Amino acid sequence: MGKMKFVICMVLFLNSCATLKIKLNPINQSNAESDDGSDEKVEKIWLEYFDILNNGELKDVLSFMKPSVIFTFNNQTIKTEDHDQLFLLLKQWKENQKKKDIYIKNHSISSGKVADDFITIVDVIQGEYSNKTNELIKEKRTFYYFHRLKIKGWKLYMITSAALENEL
């Protein structure tokens, strides 16, 4: 029970900080205001993660993530316990994308440090497009939370959906 309270408090804290610190950057444009380049580095890690998620082997995506990842979408939270469970969840997501006959296109990426080069949030706005017509079906916003581990580097530990500015 104590862990759940901590996770809930951390999510609320990070979400409140994210809106204050994130600076919008167009896709593939460097973050000139970053003092040590870590925001830009984490954005590049996210772009590589997303490319492999969509075009590569799902097992390769696991190297970007901690074994226990928290997913929160539409007020539903799922927490994985290990890479096997995480792999099954990613596989289900990919199958759902094929079933809907859609592809995802990045519209904008921004990032911000939350805890002095310890936690960085990548704020991504993407569009879901029809494979048949190339028409935009819907636009969505997602926060990707990265935690820097001393030996392993930046690892994704939480993914949450967020309202677009026009939905607030």
CSV table of C-alpha atoms in Angstrom, one decimal:
chain,number,residue,atom,x,y,z
A,1,MET,CA,0.0,0.0,0.0
A,2,GLY,CA,2.9,2.3,0.8
A,3,LYS,CA,4.4,1.8,-2.7
A,4,MET,CA,1.1,2.7,-4.3
A,5,LYS,CA,0.8,6.0,-2.4
A,6,PHE,CA,4.4,6.8,-3.4
A,7,VAL,CA,3.7,6.1,-7.0
A,8,ILE,CA,0.5,8.2,-7.0
A,9,CYS,CA,2.3,11.1,-5.3
A,10,MET,CA,5.2,10.8,-7.7
A,11,VAL,CA,2.9,10.9,-10.7
A,12,LEU,CA,1.1,13.9,-9.4
A,13,PHE,CA,4.3,15.7,-8.6
A,14,LEU,CA,5.9,14.9,-12.0
A,15,ASN,CA,2.8,15.9,-13.9
A,16,SER,CA,2.7,19.3,-12.1
A,17,CYS,CA,6.4,19.9,-12.7
A,18,ALA,CA,6.2,18.9,-16.4
A,19,THR,CA,3.9,21.6,-17.3
A,20,LEU,CA,6.2,24.2,-15.8
A,21,LYS,CA,9.5,23.1,-17.2
A,22,ILE,CA,8.9,21.7,-20.6
A,23,LYS,CA,9.9,23.8,-23.6
A,24,LEU,CA,8.5,23.0,-27.0
A,25,ASN,CA,11.0,21.9,-29.7
A,26,PRO,CA,10.1,21.0,-33.2
A,27,ILE,CA,11.0,17.4,-34.1
A,28,ASN,CA,14.6,16.8,-34.9
A,29,GLN,CA,15.6,20.4,-33.9
A,30,SER,CA,18.2,20.5,-31.1
A,31,ASN,CA,17.5,22.0,-27.7
A,32,ALA,CA,19.8,25.0,-27.8
A,33,GLU,CA,18.9,26.0,-24.2
A,34,SER,CA,20.0,22.7,-22.6
A,35,ASP,CA,23.0,23.3,-20.5
A,36,ASP,CA,24.4,19.8,-20.7
A,37,GLY,CA,22.6,18.4,-23.6
A,38,SER,CA,20.7,15.8,-21.6
A,39,ASP,CA,17.2,16.9,-22.8
A,40,GLU,CA,18.3,16.6,-26.4
A,41,LYS,CA,20.0,13.3,-25.6
A,42,VAL,CA,16.8,11.9,-24.0
A,43,GLU,CA,14.7,13.1,-27.0
A,44,LYS,CA,17.1,11.3,-29.3
A,45,ILE,CA,16.8,8.1,-27.2
A,46,TRP,CA,13.0,8.5,-27.4
A,47,LEU,CA,13.1,8.9,-31.2
A,48,GLU,CA,15.3,5.7,-31.5
A,49,TYR,CA,12.9,3.9,-29.2
A,50,PHE,CA,9.9,4.9,-31.3
A,51,ASP,CA,11.6,4.0,-34.6
A,52,ILE,CA,12.4,0.5,-33.3
A,53,LEU,CA,8.9,0.1,-31.7
A,54,ASN,CA,7.3,0.8,-35.1
A,55,ASN,CA,9.9,-0.7,-37.5
A,56,GLY,CA,12.1,-3.1,-35.6
A,57,GLU,CA,12.0,-6.1,-33.4
A,58,LEU,CA,9.9,-5.6,-30.2
A,59,LYS,CA,12.6,-7.4,-28.2
A,60,ASP,CA,15.0,-4.6,-29.1
A,61,VAL,CA,12.6,-2.0,-27.5
A,62,LEU,CA,13.0,-3.7,-24.1
A,63,SER,CA,16.6,-2.3,-23.9
A,64,PHE,CA,15.1,1.2,-23.6
A,65,MET,CA,12.8,0.3,-20.7
A,66,LYS,CA,13.0,-0.7,-17.1
A,67,PRO,CA,11.4,-4.1,-16.4
A,68,SER,CA,8.6,-2.5,-14.4
A,69,VAL,CA,6.9,0.2,-16.5
A,70,ILE,CA,3.8,2.0,-15.5
A,71,PHE,CA,1.3,2.8,-18.3
A,72,THR,CA,-1.6,5.1,-17.6
A,73,PHE,CA,-4.2,5.7,-20.4
A,74,ASN,CA,-7.8,6.8,-20.1
A,75,ASN,CA,-7.6,6.7,-16.3
A,76,GLN,CA,-6.5,3.0,-16.4
A,77,THR,CA,-3.2,2.0,-15.0
A,78,ILE,CA,-1.2,-1.1,-15.9
A,79,LYS,CA,2.2,-1.9,-14.2
A,80,THR,CA,4.5,-4.5,-15.7
A,81,GLU,CA,6.6,-6.6,-13.3
A,82,ASP,CA,9.2,-7.9,-15.8
A,83,HIS,CA,10.4,-7.8,-19.4
A,84,ASP,CA,8.2,-10.8,-20.4
A,85,GLN,CA,5.0,-9.0,-19.3
A,86,LEU,CA,6.2,-5.8,-20.9
A,87,PHE,CA,6.9,-7.6,-24.2
A,88,LEU,CA,3.4,-9.1,-24.2
A,89,LEU,CA,1.9,-5.7,-23.6
A,90,LEU,CA,3.9,-4.1,-26.5
A,91,LYS,CA,3.0,-7.0,-28.7
A,92,GLN,CA,-0.7,-6.4,-28.0
A,93,TRP,CA,-0.3,-2.7,-28.7
A,94,LYS,CA,1.4,-3.5,-32.1
A,95,GLU,CA,-1.4,-6.0,-33.0
A,96,ASN,CA,-4.0,-3.4,-32.1
A,97,GLN,CA,-2.3,-0.9,-34.4
A,98,LYS,CA,-2.4,-3.4,-37.3
A,99,LYS,CA,-6.1,-4.3,-36.5
A,100,LYS,CA,-7.1,-0.6,-36.7
A,101,ASP,CA,-5.0,-0.3,-39.9
A,102,ILE,CA,-3.2,2.9,-38.7
A,103,TYR,CA,0.2,4.3,-38.5
A,104,ILE,CA,1.6,6.9,-36.1
A,105,LYS,CA,3.3,10.1,-37.1
A,106,ASN,CA,5.1,12.4,-34.7
A,107,HIS,CA,3.9,16.0,-34.7
A,108,SER,CA,6.0,17.5,-32.0
A,109,ILE,CA,8.5,16.5,-29.2
A,110,SER,CA,9.5,18.5,-26.2
A,111,SER,CA,11.3,17.6,-23.0
A,112,GLY,CA,12.3,18.9,-19.7
A,113,LYS,CA,14.3,18.0,-16.7
A,114,VAL,CA,12.3,17.4,-13.6
A,115,ALA,CA,14.9,16.4,-11.1
A,116,ASP,CA,18.4,17.7,-12.0
A,117,ASP,CA,19.5,15.3,-14.7
A,118,PHE,CA,17.8,12.4,-12.8
A,119,ILE,CA,14.4,12.4,-14.4
A,120,THR,CA,13.4,13.8,-17.8
A,121,ILE,CA,9.9,13.9,-19.3
A,122,VAL,CA,9.5,13.7,-23.1
A,123,ASP,CA,6.2,15.3,-24.2
A,124,VAL,CA,5.1,13.9,-27.5
A,125,ILE,CA,2.1,14.9,-29.7
A,126,GLN,CA,1.4,12.3,-32.4
A,127,GLY,CA,-1.3,11.7,-35.0
A,128,GLU,CA,-2.9,8.4,-35.8
A,129,TYR,CA,-3.3,8.1,-39.6
A,130,SER,CA,-5.3,5.7,-41.8
A,131,ASN,CA,-3.0,3.3,-43.8
A,132,LYS,CA,-5.6,3.4,-46.6
A,133,THR,CA,-6.3,7.2,-47.0
A,134,ASN,CA,-3.3,8.8,-45.1
A,135,GLU,CA,-6.0,10.9,-43.4
A,136,LEU,CA,-5.5,12.1,-39.8
A,137,ILE,CA,-7.9,10.1,-37.6
A,138,LYS,CA,-7.0,11.7,-34.2
A,139,GLU,CA,-4.2,13.5,-32.5
A,140,LYS,CA,-2.9,12.4,-29.1
A,141,ARG,CA,-0.5,13.5,-26.4
A,142,THR,CA,1.7,11.3,-24.3
A,143,PHE,CA,4.3,11.8,-21.6
A,144,TYR,CA,7.3,9.5,-21.5
A,145,TYR,CA,9.2,9.5,-18.2
A,146,PHE,CA,12.9,8.6,-18.3
A,147,HIS,CA,15.0,7.9,-15.2
A,148,ARG,CA,18.8,8.0,-15.4
A,149,LEU,CA,20.5,4.9,-14.0
A,150,LYS,CA,24.2,5.3,-13.2
A,151,ILE,CA,25.3,2.2,-15.1
A,152,LYS,CA,22.5,1.7,-17.7
A,153,GLY,CA,21.8,5.3,-18.7
A,154,TRP,CA,18.3,6.7,-19.4
A,155,LYS,CA,15.5,4.1,-19.1
A,156,LEU,CA,11.8,4.6,-19.7
A,157,TYR,CA,9.8,3.8,-16.6
A,158,MET,CA,6.4,5.4,-17.1
A,159,ILE,CA,4.1,6.3,-20.0
A,160,THR,CA,1.0,8.4,-19.5
A,161,SER,CA,-1.7,9.9,-21.8
A,162,ALA,CA,-2.4,13.6,-21.4
A,163,ALA,CA,-5.0,16.0,-22.7
A,164,LEU,CA,-4.1,18.1,-25.7
A,165,GLU,CA,-4.2,21.9,-25.0
A,166,ASN,CA,-7.5,22.2,-27.0
A,167,GLU,CA,-9.0,19.5,-24.8
A,168,LEU,CA,-8.3,21.3,-21.5
